[in-house]
Coordinates of C-alpha atoms and ligand atoms in Angstrom, one line a residue:
M1 CA 6.6 -85.4 -26.7
N2 CA 5.2 -81.9 -24.8
K3 CA 7.0 -82.3 -21.9
N4 CA 5.0 -78.9 -20.6
F5 CA 2.4 -79.6 -18.0
Y6 CA -0.1 -76.5 -17.0
I7 CA -2.0 -77.3 -13.6
T8 CA -4.8 -74.5 -11.6
T9 CA -6.5 -73.8 -8.4
P10 CA -9.6 -72.4 -8.2
I11 CA -9.3 -68.1 -7.8
Y12 CA -10.3 -67.8 -3.7
Y13 CA -12.7 -65.1 -3.2
P14 CA -10.9 -63.5 0.1
S15 CA -14.1 -62.6 1.3
G16 CA -12.9 -63.9 4.7
K17 CA -10.2 -66.0 5.6
P18 CA -8.9 -69.3 4.0
H19 CA -10.4 -72.3 5.6
M20 CA -10.3 -76.7 5.1
G21 CA -11.6 -76.5 2.1
H22 CA -9.6 -74.0 0.3
A23 CA -6.9 -76.0 1.6
Y24 CA -8.1 -78.9 0.7
S25 CA -8.0 -77.7 -3.2
S26 CA -4.4 -76.5 -2.8
I27 CA -3.3 -79.8 -1.7
V28 CA -4.7 -81.7 -3.9
A29 CA -3.5 -79.4 -7.0
D30 CA 0.1 -79.0 -5.2
I31 CA 0.2 -82.8 -5.4
F32 CA -0.2 -83.4 -8.4
A33 CA 1.8 -80.6 -9.6
R34 CA 4.6 -82.1 -8.0
F35 CA 3.9 -86.2 -9.5
K36 CA 4.5 -84.5 -12.6
R37 CA 7.3 -82.6 -12.0
L38 CA 9.4 -86.3 -10.4
E39 CA 8.4 -87.5 -13.8
N40 CA 10.4 -83.9 -15.2
Y41 CA 8.4 -82.0 -16.2
N42 CA 8.0 -78.8 -17.1
V43 CA 5.8 -77.3 -14.7
L44 CA 3.2 -74.3 -14.2
F45 CA 0.9 -74.1 -10.9
L46 CA -1.1 -71.6 -10.3
T47 CA -3.5 -70.4 -8.1
G48 CA -4.5 -66.6 -6.5
T49 CA -7.6 -64.7 -5.6
D50 CA -11.2 -64.1 -7.1
E51 CA -11.1 -60.1 -6.0
H52 CA -14.3 -58.9 -8.2
G53 CA -17.7 -58.6 -8.0
Q54 CA -21.1 -58.1 -5.3
K55 CA -19.8 -60.4 -3.1
I56 CA -16.4 -58.9 -2.3
Q57 CA -18.7 -55.2 -2.9
K58 CA -20.3 -56.0 0.2
E59 CA -17.6 -58.1 2.6
A60 CA -16.0 -54.6 2.5
K61 CA -18.1 -52.5 2.8
K62 CA -19.5 -54.4 6.5
N63 CA -15.3 -53.3 6.9
N64 CA -16.0 -50.4 5.8
K65 CA -13.4 -49.9 3.7
D66 CA -12.2 -50.1 0.4
P67 CA -12.5 -53.3 -1.9
K68 CA -9.0 -52.7 -2.8
I69 CA -7.6 -52.4 0.3
F70 CA -9.4 -54.9 1.2
C71 CA -8.0 -57.2 -0.9
D72 CA -5.4 -55.6 -1.0
E73 CA -4.6 -57.0 2.6
L74 CA -7.2 -60.7 2.7
S75 CA -4.8 -61.9 -0.9
E76 CA -1.9 -61.3 1.7
T77 CA -2.9 -64.8 4.1
F78 CA -3.7 -66.5 1.1
K79 CA -0.9 -65.5 -0.5
S80 CA 0.8 -66.8 2.7
L81 CA -1.4 -69.5 3.2
T82 CA 0.7 -71.0 -0.1
K83 CA 4.2 -70.5 2.5
I84 CA 1.7 -72.5 5.1
L85 CA 0.7 -75.1 3.1
N86 CA 4.1 -75.8 1.5
L87 CA 2.3 -74.0 -1.8
S88 CA 5.0 -75.4 -5.1
N89 CA 2.6 -72.6 -7.0
N90 CA 5.0 -70.7 -9.6
D91 CA 2.6 -67.6 -10.0
F92 CA -0.4 -66.1 -7.9
I93 CA -3.1 -63.7 -10.2
R94 CA -5.1 -61.2 -8.2
T95 CA -7.9 -60.3 -10.2
T96 CA -7.0 -56.9 -9.9
E97 CA -3.9 -57.1 -11.3
K98 CA -3.2 -55.3 -15.1
R99 CA -2.1 -57.9 -17.1
H100 CA -5.7 -60.0 -16.0
H101 CA -7.8 -56.8 -17.3
K102 CA -5.6 -57.1 -20.4
S103 CA -7.0 -60.2 -21.1
V104 CA -10.1 -59.9 -19.6
I105 CA -11.2 -56.5 -21.8
E106 CA -9.4 -58.9 -24.9
I107 CA -11.5 -62.4 -24.5
W108 CA -14.9 -59.4 -23.8
N109 CA -13.9 -58.1 -27.3
R110 CA -13.9 -61.6 -29.4
L111 CA -17.1 -62.8 -27.6
V112 CA -18.3 -59.2 -28.8
E113 CA -16.8 -59.6 -32.5
S114 CA -17.7 -63.6 -32.4
G115 CA -21.2 -62.0 -32.6
D116 CA -22.1 -64.2 -28.6
I117 CA -22.7 -60.8 -27.0
Y118 CA -25.7 -59.0 -27.2
L119 CA -27.9 -56.4 -24.6
D120 CA -31.2 -56.4 -22.9
K121 CA -33.1 -56.8 -19.7
Y122 CA -32.2 -60.0 -16.7
S123 CA -35.0 -60.6 -14.6
G124 CA -34.4 -62.9 -12.3
W125 CA -32.2 -65.0 -9.3
Y126 CA -29.3 -63.9 -7.7
S127 CA -26.8 -65.2 -5.2
V128 CA -24.5 -63.0 -4.0
S129 CA -22.8 -65.2 -2.0
D130 CA -22.7 -68.4 -5.4
E131 CA -22.1 -65.1 -7.1
A132 CA -25.1 -67.2 -9.9
F133 CA -27.9 -66.7 -11.2
Y134 CA -30.2 -69.6 -10.6
D135 CA -33.8 -70.4 -12.1
E136 CA -36.9 -71.0 -10.5
D137 CA -36.5 -75.2 -10.5
E138 CA -33.3 -74.9 -8.4
I139 CA -34.4 -72.7 -5.8
E140 CA -36.7 -73.5 -2.6
N141 CA -38.5 -71.8 0.2
I142 CA -36.4 -72.5 3.4
N143 CA -38.1 -71.3 6.6
Q144 CA -39.7 -68.1 4.0
K145 CA -36.4 -67.9 2.9
K146 CA -35.8 -68.5 -1.2
V147 CA -32.4 -70.3 -0.8
S148 CA -30.5 -72.3 -3.7
K149 CA -31.1 -75.8 -3.4
S150 CA -27.3 -77.1 -4.6
S151 CA -25.7 -74.6 -2.1
G152 CA -28.8 -73.3 0.7
S153 CA -28.1 -70.0 0.1
T154 CA -29.9 -67.0 0.0
V155 CA -31.2 -65.6 -3.5
E156 CA -32.4 -62.4 -4.3
W157 CA -34.5 -61.3 -7.1
V158 CA -32.5 -59.5 -9.8
E159 CA -33.3 -57.0 -12.3
E160 CA -31.5 -54.8 -14.3
E161 CA -30.4 -54.4 -18.5
S162 CA -28.1 -56.9 -18.4
Y163 CA -25.5 -57.5 -21.4
F164 CA -26.0 -61.8 -22.6
F165 CA -23.8 -64.7 -23.5
K166 CA -25.7 -66.9 -26.2
L167 CA -25.3 -69.2 -24.5
S168 CA -28.0 -71.7 -26.0
S169 CA -26.4 -71.7 -29.1
W170 CA -22.8 -74.0 -27.8
S171 CA -24.9 -76.5 -25.9
N172 CA -23.9 -79.0 -29.3
K173 CA -20.8 -78.2 -29.9
L174 CA -20.3 -79.1 -25.5
L175 CA -22.1 -81.7 -25.3
E176 CA -19.9 -82.9 -29.1
F177 CA -16.7 -82.1 -27.0
Y178 CA -18.2 -83.8 -23.8
N179 CA -18.4 -86.8 -26.1
T180 CA -14.8 -86.1 -27.7
N181 CA -13.0 -86.3 -25.0
P182 CA -14.4 -88.1 -22.3
N183 CA -11.6 -87.2 -19.6
F184 CA -12.8 -83.8 -19.7
I185 CA -14.4 -83.2 -16.3
L186 CA -13.7 -85.8 -13.9
P187 CA -15.0 -88.1 -11.8
T188 CA -17.8 -89.5 -14.4
S189 CA -20.2 -89.7 -12.1
R190 CA -20.3 -85.6 -12.1
K191 CA -19.9 -85.6 -15.7
N192 CA -23.1 -87.6 -16.4
E193 CA -24.5 -84.6 -14.3
V194 CA -23.2 -82.4 -17.2
V195 CA -24.5 -82.8 -19.8
K196 CA -27.9 -84.3 -18.5
F197 CA -28.1 -80.1 -17.2
V198 CA -26.4 -79.2 -20.6
E199 CA -28.6 -81.6 -22.6
K200 CA -31.7 -80.3 -21.4
G201 CA -30.6 -77.0 -23.5
L202 CA -28.9 -74.3 -22.2
K203 CA -29.8 -70.8 -21.4
D204 CA -28.2 -68.1 -22.8
L205 CA -26.3 -66.6 -19.9
S206 CA -26.5 -62.7 -17.8
I207 CA -22.5 -61.5 -18.1
S208 CA -22.9 -58.3 -16.9
R209 CA -24.5 -55.8 -14.0
T210 CA -25.1 -52.4 -13.0
S211 CA -25.8 -52.5 -9.3
F212 CA -23.1 -51.8 -8.9
K213 CA -19.6 -51.1 -9.1
W214 CA -16.7 -53.2 -8.0
G215 CA -15.3 -55.1 -11.8
I216 CA -13.9 -54.4 -14.6
P217 CA -16.1 -52.0 -16.8
V218 CA -17.9 -53.5 -20.1
P219 CA -15.5 -51.6 -22.8
K220 CA -18.4 -48.7 -24.2
N221 CA -20.2 -49.0 -21.4
E222 CA -19.1 -48.8 -18.3
K223 CA -22.0 -48.5 -16.5
H224 CA -22.0 -52.5 -16.6
V225 CA -19.4 -54.1 -15.3
I226 CA -18.7 -57.9 -16.2
Y227 CA -20.0 -61.3 -14.2
V228 CA -17.4 -62.0 -12.7
W229 CA -17.5 -65.3 -13.4
L230 CA -17.0 -64.4 -17.2
D231 CA -13.5 -62.7 -14.9
A232 CA -12.5 -65.0 -12.6
L233 CA -12.5 -67.4 -14.6
T234 CA -10.3 -65.3 -17.2
N235 CA -7.1 -65.5 -15.1
Y236 CA -6.1 -68.5 -16.5
I237 CA -5.0 -67.2 -19.7
S238 CA -4.2 -63.7 -18.1
A239 CA -1.1 -66.0 -16.2
L240 CA 0.2 -66.9 -19.0
N241 CA 1.2 -63.8 -21.1
F242 CA -2.7 -63.8 -23.1
P243 CA -3.9 -61.9 -25.5
D244 CA -0.4 -62.5 -25.9
I245 CA -0.9 -66.1 -28.1
K246 CA 2.5 -65.4 -29.7
D247 CA 4.3 -65.1 -26.3
K248 CA 6.3 -68.3 -24.9
K249 CA 4.2 -69.3 -22.3
F250 CA 1.1 -69.1 -23.5
K251 CA 2.1 -71.5 -27.2
D252 CA 3.9 -73.7 -23.8
F253 CA 0.9 -74.0 -20.8
W254 CA -2.1 -73.7 -23.0
P255 CA -4.5 -75.2 -23.3
A256 CA -3.8 -76.5 -19.6
D257 CA -3.9 -79.7 -19.2
I258 CA -5.5 -79.7 -15.8
H259 CA -8.0 -77.8 -13.5
I260 CA -8.7 -78.4 -9.9
I261 CA -11.8 -77.4 -8.4
G262 CA -14.6 -78.6 -6.4
K263 CA -17.6 -80.0 -7.4
D264 CA -20.2 -77.0 -6.6
I265 CA -17.9 -74.8 -9.7
L266 CA -18.4 -77.6 -11.5
R267 CA -21.8 -75.8 -14.0
F268 CA -19.0 -72.9 -14.3
H269 CA -16.1 -74.6 -14.7
A270 CA -17.3 -77.7 -17.6
V271 CA -20.0 -75.5 -19.5
F272 CA -18.9 -71.5 -19.2
W273 CA -15.5 -71.5 -19.4
P274 CA -15.5 -74.2 -22.5
A275 CA -18.4 -72.3 -24.0
F276 CA -17.5 -69.1 -23.3
L277 CA -13.7 -70.3 -25.2
L278 CA -15.2 -71.4 -27.8
A279 CA -16.7 -68.0 -29.1
A280 CA -13.4 -67.1 -28.8
K281 CA -12.0 -69.3 -30.3
L282 CA -9.1 -70.7 -28.0
P283 CA -8.5 -73.7 -27.1
L284 CA -10.4 -75.5 -24.4
P285 CA -8.5 -77.0 -21.3
K286 CA -7.8 -81.1 -20.9
K287 CA -9.4 -81.4 -17.7
V288 CA -11.4 -80.4 -15.5
F289 CA -11.5 -82.2 -12.3
G290 CA -14.1 -81.8 -9.7
H291 CA -13.6 -83.1 -6.2
G292 CA -15.6 -83.6 -3.2
W293 CA -16.9 -81.4 0.1
I294 CA -15.3 -81.7 3.5
L295 CA -17.0 -82.2 5.7
S296 CA -16.5 -82.3 9.4
D297 CA -18.5 -84.5 12.0
D298 CA -20.4 -85.6 9.1
K299 CA -21.4 -82.0 8.2
K300 CA -20.3 -79.6 6.1
M301 CA -18.6 -76.8 7.6
S302 CA -20.5 -73.6 8.9
K303 CA -19.9 -71.1 10.9
S304 CA -23.2 -71.1 12.3
L305 CA -23.2 -75.4 13.5
G306 CA -19.8 -73.8 15.0
N307 CA -17.7 -77.3 13.3
I308 CA -15.4 -75.2 10.9
L309 CA -11.9 -76.9 11.5
D310 CA -9.9 -74.4 10.7
P311 CA -6.2 -75.5 9.0
I312 CA -3.9 -73.0 10.1
E313 CA -4.6 -74.3 13.9
I314 CA -4.3 -77.5 12.7
I315 CA -1.3 -77.0 11.0
D316 CA -0.1 -75.2 13.6
K317 CA -0.2 -77.6 16.6
Y318 CA 0.2 -80.6 14.8
G319 CA 2.7 -79.5 11.8
V320 CA 2.1 -79.4 8.1
D321 CA 2.5 -82.6 6.7
Q322 CA 0.3 -83.9 8.7
L323 CA -2.6 -81.9 7.8
R324 CA -2.1 -82.6 3.8
Y325 CA -1.4 -86.6 4.4
Y326 CA -4.6 -86.9 6.6
L327 CA -6.9 -84.5 4.2
V328 CA -6.1 -86.7 0.3
K329 CA -5.3 -89.8 3.0
E330 CA -9.0 -89.9 4.7
V331 CA -11.8 -88.6 2.5
S332 CA -11.1 -90.0 -1.4
L333 CA -10.6 -87.6 -4.1
G334 CA -14.2 -86.9 -6.1
N335 CA -16.3 -87.6 -2.8
D336 CA -17.5 -86.0 0.4
G337 CA -15.3 -86.3 3.3
S338 CA -15.7 -86.6 7.1
I339 CA -13.0 -86.0 9.2
S340 CA -12.3 -85.3 12.9
M341 CA -9.9 -84.8 15.1
E342 CA -10.2 -88.1 16.1
N343 CA -9.0 -89.3 12.5
L344 CA -7.0 -87.1 12.6
K345 CA -4.4 -88.3 15.4
N346 CA -5.4 -91.7 15.0
C347 CA -3.5 -91.0 11.0
I348 CA -1.1 -89.2 12.3
N349 CA 0.3 -92.3 14.4
N350 CA -0.1 -95.4 12.6
D351 CA 0.6 -94.3 8.7
L352 CA 3.8 -91.5 10.1
A353 CA 4.5 -91.7 13.3
N354 CA 5.1 -95.6 13.7
N355 CA 5.2 -96.7 10.1
Y356 CA 7.2 -94.2 7.8
G357 CA 8.6 -92.2 10.5
N358 CA 9.8 -95.7 12.5
L359 CA 11.1 -96.8 9.4
C360 CA 13.2 -94.6 8.8
Q361 CA 14.6 -93.2 12.6
R362 CA 15.1 -97.5 13.5
V363 CA 17.1 -97.4 10.3
F364 CA 19.6 -94.5 10.5
S365 CA 20.0 -95.1 14.1
F366 CA 21.1 -98.6 13.5
I367 CA 23.5 -97.1 10.6
K368 CA 24.8 -94.4 13.0
K369 CA 25.8 -97.0 15.8
N370 CA 26.7 -99.8 13.8
C371 CA 28.3 -98.5 10.5
D372 CA 29.8 -95.6 12.0
N373 CA 27.1 -93.7 10.6
K374 CA 27.7 -94.7 7.1
I375 CA 24.9 -95.9 4.3
P376 CA 26.8 -99.6 3.9
K377 CA 27.1 -100.8 0.0
S378 CA 27.1 -104.1 -1.2
S379 CA 26.3 -105.5 -5.1
T380 CA 25.1 -109.5 -3.2
L381 CA 21.3 -109.3 -3.0
D382 CA 19.9 -111.7 -2.5
N383 CA 15.9 -113.6 -3.7
L384 CA 14.5 -111.6 -0.5
D385 CA 15.9 -108.7 -0.9
K386 CA 15.4 -108.6 -4.6
K387 CA 12.1 -109.2 -3.8
L388 CA 11.2 -106.8 -1.7
L389 CA 12.8 -103.6 -4.1
D390 CA 11.4 -105.4 -7.7
N391 CA 8.4 -105.1 -5.6
L392 CA 7.8 -101.7 -5.3
R393 CA 9.9 -101.0 -9.5
N394 CA 8.2 -102.8 -10.7
N395 CA 4.5 -101.1 -10.2
I396 CA 6.1 -97.9 -11.2
P397 CA 4.0 -97.7 -14.1
K398 CA 1.1 -98.0 -12.0
L399 CA 1.2 -95.3 -9.8
I400 CA 2.1 -93.4 -13.1
N401 CA -1.0 -93.7 -14.1
L402 CA -2.9 -94.1 -10.8
M403 CA -1.7 -90.6 -10.7
N404 CA -2.0 -89.5 -14.0
K405 CA -6.0 -90.4 -13.4
Q406 CA -6.3 -88.6 -10.3
D407 CA -6.3 -92.0 -8.5
L408 CA -4.8 -90.3 -5.3
N409 CA -6.2 -92.8 -2.3
E410 CA -5.2 -95.9 -3.9
Y411 CA -1.7 -94.5 -4.5
I412 CA -1.3 -94.0 -1.0
K413 CA -2.4 -97.2 -0.2
M414 CA 0.3 -98.3 -2.5
V415 CA 2.5 -96.4 -0.9
V416 CA 1.6 -97.2 2.8
N417 CA 1.9 -100.6 2.0
F418 CA 5.2 -100.6 0.9
S419 CA 6.5 -98.6 3.4
F420 CA 4.3 -102.0 5.9
E421 CA 6.6 -104.1 4.3
A422 CA 9.8 -102.4 4.5
N423 CA 9.0 -102.0 8.6
K424 CA 8.8 -106.0 8.4
Y425 CA 11.4 -106.9 6.0
F426 CA 13.3 -105.5 8.6
N427 CA 12.6 -106.7 12.0
D428 CA 12.6 -110.1 10.0
S429 CA 15.8 -109.8 8.6
E430 CA 17.2 -109.0 12.2
P431 CA 20.7 -106.8 11.0
W432 CA 21.4 -106.5 15.5
A433 CA 21.2 -110.3 15.9
I434 CA 23.8 -110.4 12.6
K435 CA 26.2 -108.2 12.9
K436 CA 29.5 -109.6 15.3
K437 CA 29.4 -112.9 13.1
K438 CA 27.8 -111.7 9.7
P439 CA 28.4 -107.9 9.0
E440 CA 28.7 -108.6 5.7
R441 CA 25.1 -109.7 5.0
M442 CA 23.5 -106.9 7.5
K443 CA 25.2 -104.3 5.4
T444 CA 23.8 -105.6 2.5
I445 CA 20.4 -105.6 4.7
L446 CA 21.4 -102.0 5.7
H447 CA 22.1 -101.5 2.0
T448 CA 18.5 -102.9 1.0
I449 CA 15.6 -100.8 3.0
V450 CA 18.1 -97.8 3.1
Q451 CA 17.5 -98.2 -0.9
Q452 CA 13.7 -99.1 -0.1
I453 CA 13.6 -95.6 2.1
K454 CA 15.1 -94.1 -0.5
N455 CA 11.9 -94.8 -3.0
I456 CA 9.3 -94.4 -0.6
T457 CA 11.0 -90.8 -0.7
I458 CA 10.3 -89.7 -3.9
L459 CA 7.0 -92.0 -4.2
L460 CA 5.8 -89.9 -1.0
S461 CA 7.8 -86.2 -1.4
P462 CA 4.7 -84.8 -3.0
I463 CA 1.9 -84.9 -0.5
I464 CA 4.1 -85.2 2.3
P465 CA 7.8 -83.1 0.7
N466 CA 8.6 -81.3 4.0
A467 CA 9.6 -84.6 6.1
T468 CA 10.4 -86.1 3.0
D469 CA 13.1 -82.5 2.3
K470 CA 14.1 -83.5 5.6
V471 CA 15.2 -87.7 4.9
F472 CA 16.3 -86.3 1.6
S473 CA 19.1 -84.0 3.3
I474 CA 19.7 -86.3 6.4
M475 CA 21.2 -89.2 2.9
N476 CA 23.0 -85.8 2.2
L477 CA 21.1 -86.4 -1.3
S478 CA 19.7 -82.5 -3.2
N479 CA 15.5 -82.4 -3.5
E480 CA 16.4 -80.7 -6.7
N481 CA 18.1 -84.4 -8.8
I482 CA 14.6 -85.6 -7.6
T483 CA 13.0 -87.9 -10.1
I484 CA 11.1 -91.0 -9.9
D485 CA 13.7 -92.3 -12.6
K486 CA 15.9 -92.2 -9.1
I487 CA 13.7 -95.2 -7.8
N488 CA 16.0 -97.6 -10.8
D489 CA 19.1 -95.7 -10.2
D490 CA 21.3 -97.8 -7.0
N491 CA 24.0 -95.3 -6.8
F492 CA 21.6 -92.1 -6.4
I493 CA 22.8 -92.7 -2.9
N494 CA 26.1 -91.6 -1.1
Y495 CA 27.2 -94.1 0.2
E496 CA 30.8 -91.5 0.9
K497 CA 29.5 -88.7 3.2
K498 CA 28.8 -89.5 6.8
L499 CA 24.3 -89.1 7.0
D500 CA 22.9 -86.2 8.5
N501 CA 21.5 -86.1 12.1
L502 CA 18.8 -87.3 12.2
E503 CA 15.5 -85.1 13.9
I504 CA 12.5 -86.6 14.7
L505 CA 9.9 -86.9 11.7
F506 CA 6.8 -87.2 13.0
N507 CA 5.8 -87.0 16.7
K508 CA 3.1 -89.1 17.9
I509 CA -0.2 -87.2 19.3
E510 CA -1.4 -88.6 23.0
N511 CA -4.4 -88.9 23.3
D512 CA -5.0 -85.2 25.4
N513 CA -3.6 -83.2 23.0
Ligands
LIG1 N1 -14.0 -67.6 -7.1 C1 -14.4 -68.6 -7.2 C2 -13.8 -69.3 -8.2 C3 -13.6 -69.2 -9.0 S1 -12.2 -69.6 -9.9 C4 -12.3 -69.5 -11.2 C5 -15.0 -69.6 -5.7 N2 -14.3 -69.8 -4.3 S2 -13.9 -69.4 -3.1 O1 -13.4 -69.6 -2.3 O2 -15.5 -70.0 -2.7 O3 -13.4 -71.2 -3.0 C6 -13.0 -71.8 -4.1 C7 -12.9 -73.6 -3.7 O4 -12.8 -73.6 -2.3 C8 -13.8 -74.5 -4.9 O5 -13.4 -75.1 -4.8 C9 -14.7 -74.4 -3.6 O6 -15.4 -76.1 -4.7 C10 -13.1 -75.2 -2.8 N3 -14.9 -75.6 -1.3 C11 -15.0 -74.2 -0.8 N4 -15.4 -75.1 0.9 C12 -15.3 -76.5 0.7 C13 -15.3 -77.5 1.5 N5 -15.9 -77.3 2.5 N6 -14.7 -79.0 1.3 C14 -14.1 -78.7 0.0 N7 -14.1 -77.9 -0.9 C15 -14.7 -76.5 -1.0 O7 -15.5 -70.1 -5.8

């Protein structure tokens, strides 16, 4: 069985500081990457920055900076965000790197070779902010300004010489591909949008610009720079050492298992990217998942509405696991979802502090006081104990399946419920009431509940890795050996060593905080 898994985030425009939308795409991808590692896969998780194009050139100019220096600085803030968000990415690619340049040139040459590129003139609408061309029926007039219907960003009229990619000739091949690979575009509602768009018939795509310089020059005609999306999408194979297709990395990891992206950039990933790859005679990625938008108090976050929630500010105040957990618990992956500070606090208090945090805290404190701080080992589990453990264990195939179809919300719901049940089991079994009369029974209860804490902690580790690492280390377990099959392994617990010191996992948040 192929045990390699390649997952990517979009590469971000370093045109301003990172915001919640960027954090969201990255956190979601990180959770799936970590889960696949739990499943014992050799995971390659890629993220990075998309540094060419008119948008970046304009932004650099506004800041009076050379575009490369501007990108060097801002790309650093995105790199440091990977640390702040506790991402487990193995690589961080920048489109201004040599390895990427080489790979984009090869893609271009392959498209020339296949006869898919021709020179003509583009006249039409362009949005610098989206770096996208729009048709007449995709724009509207708002306050005497022409804007894109889908993104709301301003468009301008562009007329320039341009190379075109024969996208129109790939419509049927794409439809055939969607048909034979029904899970290529998820969620399904998004797939239907894409299919409709392609069924209408595709127009050839302008893939070079001449009105600015900040990009990769077209081979043999340096007046043109390569369209930033053709440049950017190629990052996914540049990181695998393309054009060296004999390289182990390329062989092991291409085609990608999943591209995680926002719904606004689905067309680029589900139409343009596969068409480029088909023309370049390269295999297509297995899945593109388009998540929804994060809304703030029901509105799209925007500078003008003043409702932007800054991920770094929230992390500084409440902690990174708290933000990670809240975003994926509250927002149904695939749909738009509103977030608010009020809900964030409730979620931290209810699910993290009162439920999972409290479970760990009270069980470990009890063991410290009553069992010389060592986890008791027992083999005399009664039906109630077995039922608690089996209920989780029997659900492992279901949990794995949920994660593999990106049903993150259902997965979390189930795991939170296990934690709730474990708290109830501990309350109902009252080990404190029997510690003198039935010390052996007390030990069995503790043995059982610690097993269950270990199991819940394994399941939560892709989502709240900081807290779960703490719990593993309290139990003297190294997080490197943690895999999903340890859930079935009673002997994975260290019964010999004393528990490490216990710190509070999640502080409860008071209302005025
Ligand atoms: N550079 C391109 C991607 C190239 S990938 C080959 C780009 N960059 S971006 O910085 O504008 O956006 C990156 C991601 O952030 C997109 O997936 C986008 O959907 C996501 N988000 C930006 N704002 C968002 C929200 N408010 N909510 C959720 N995600 C959104 O596009």
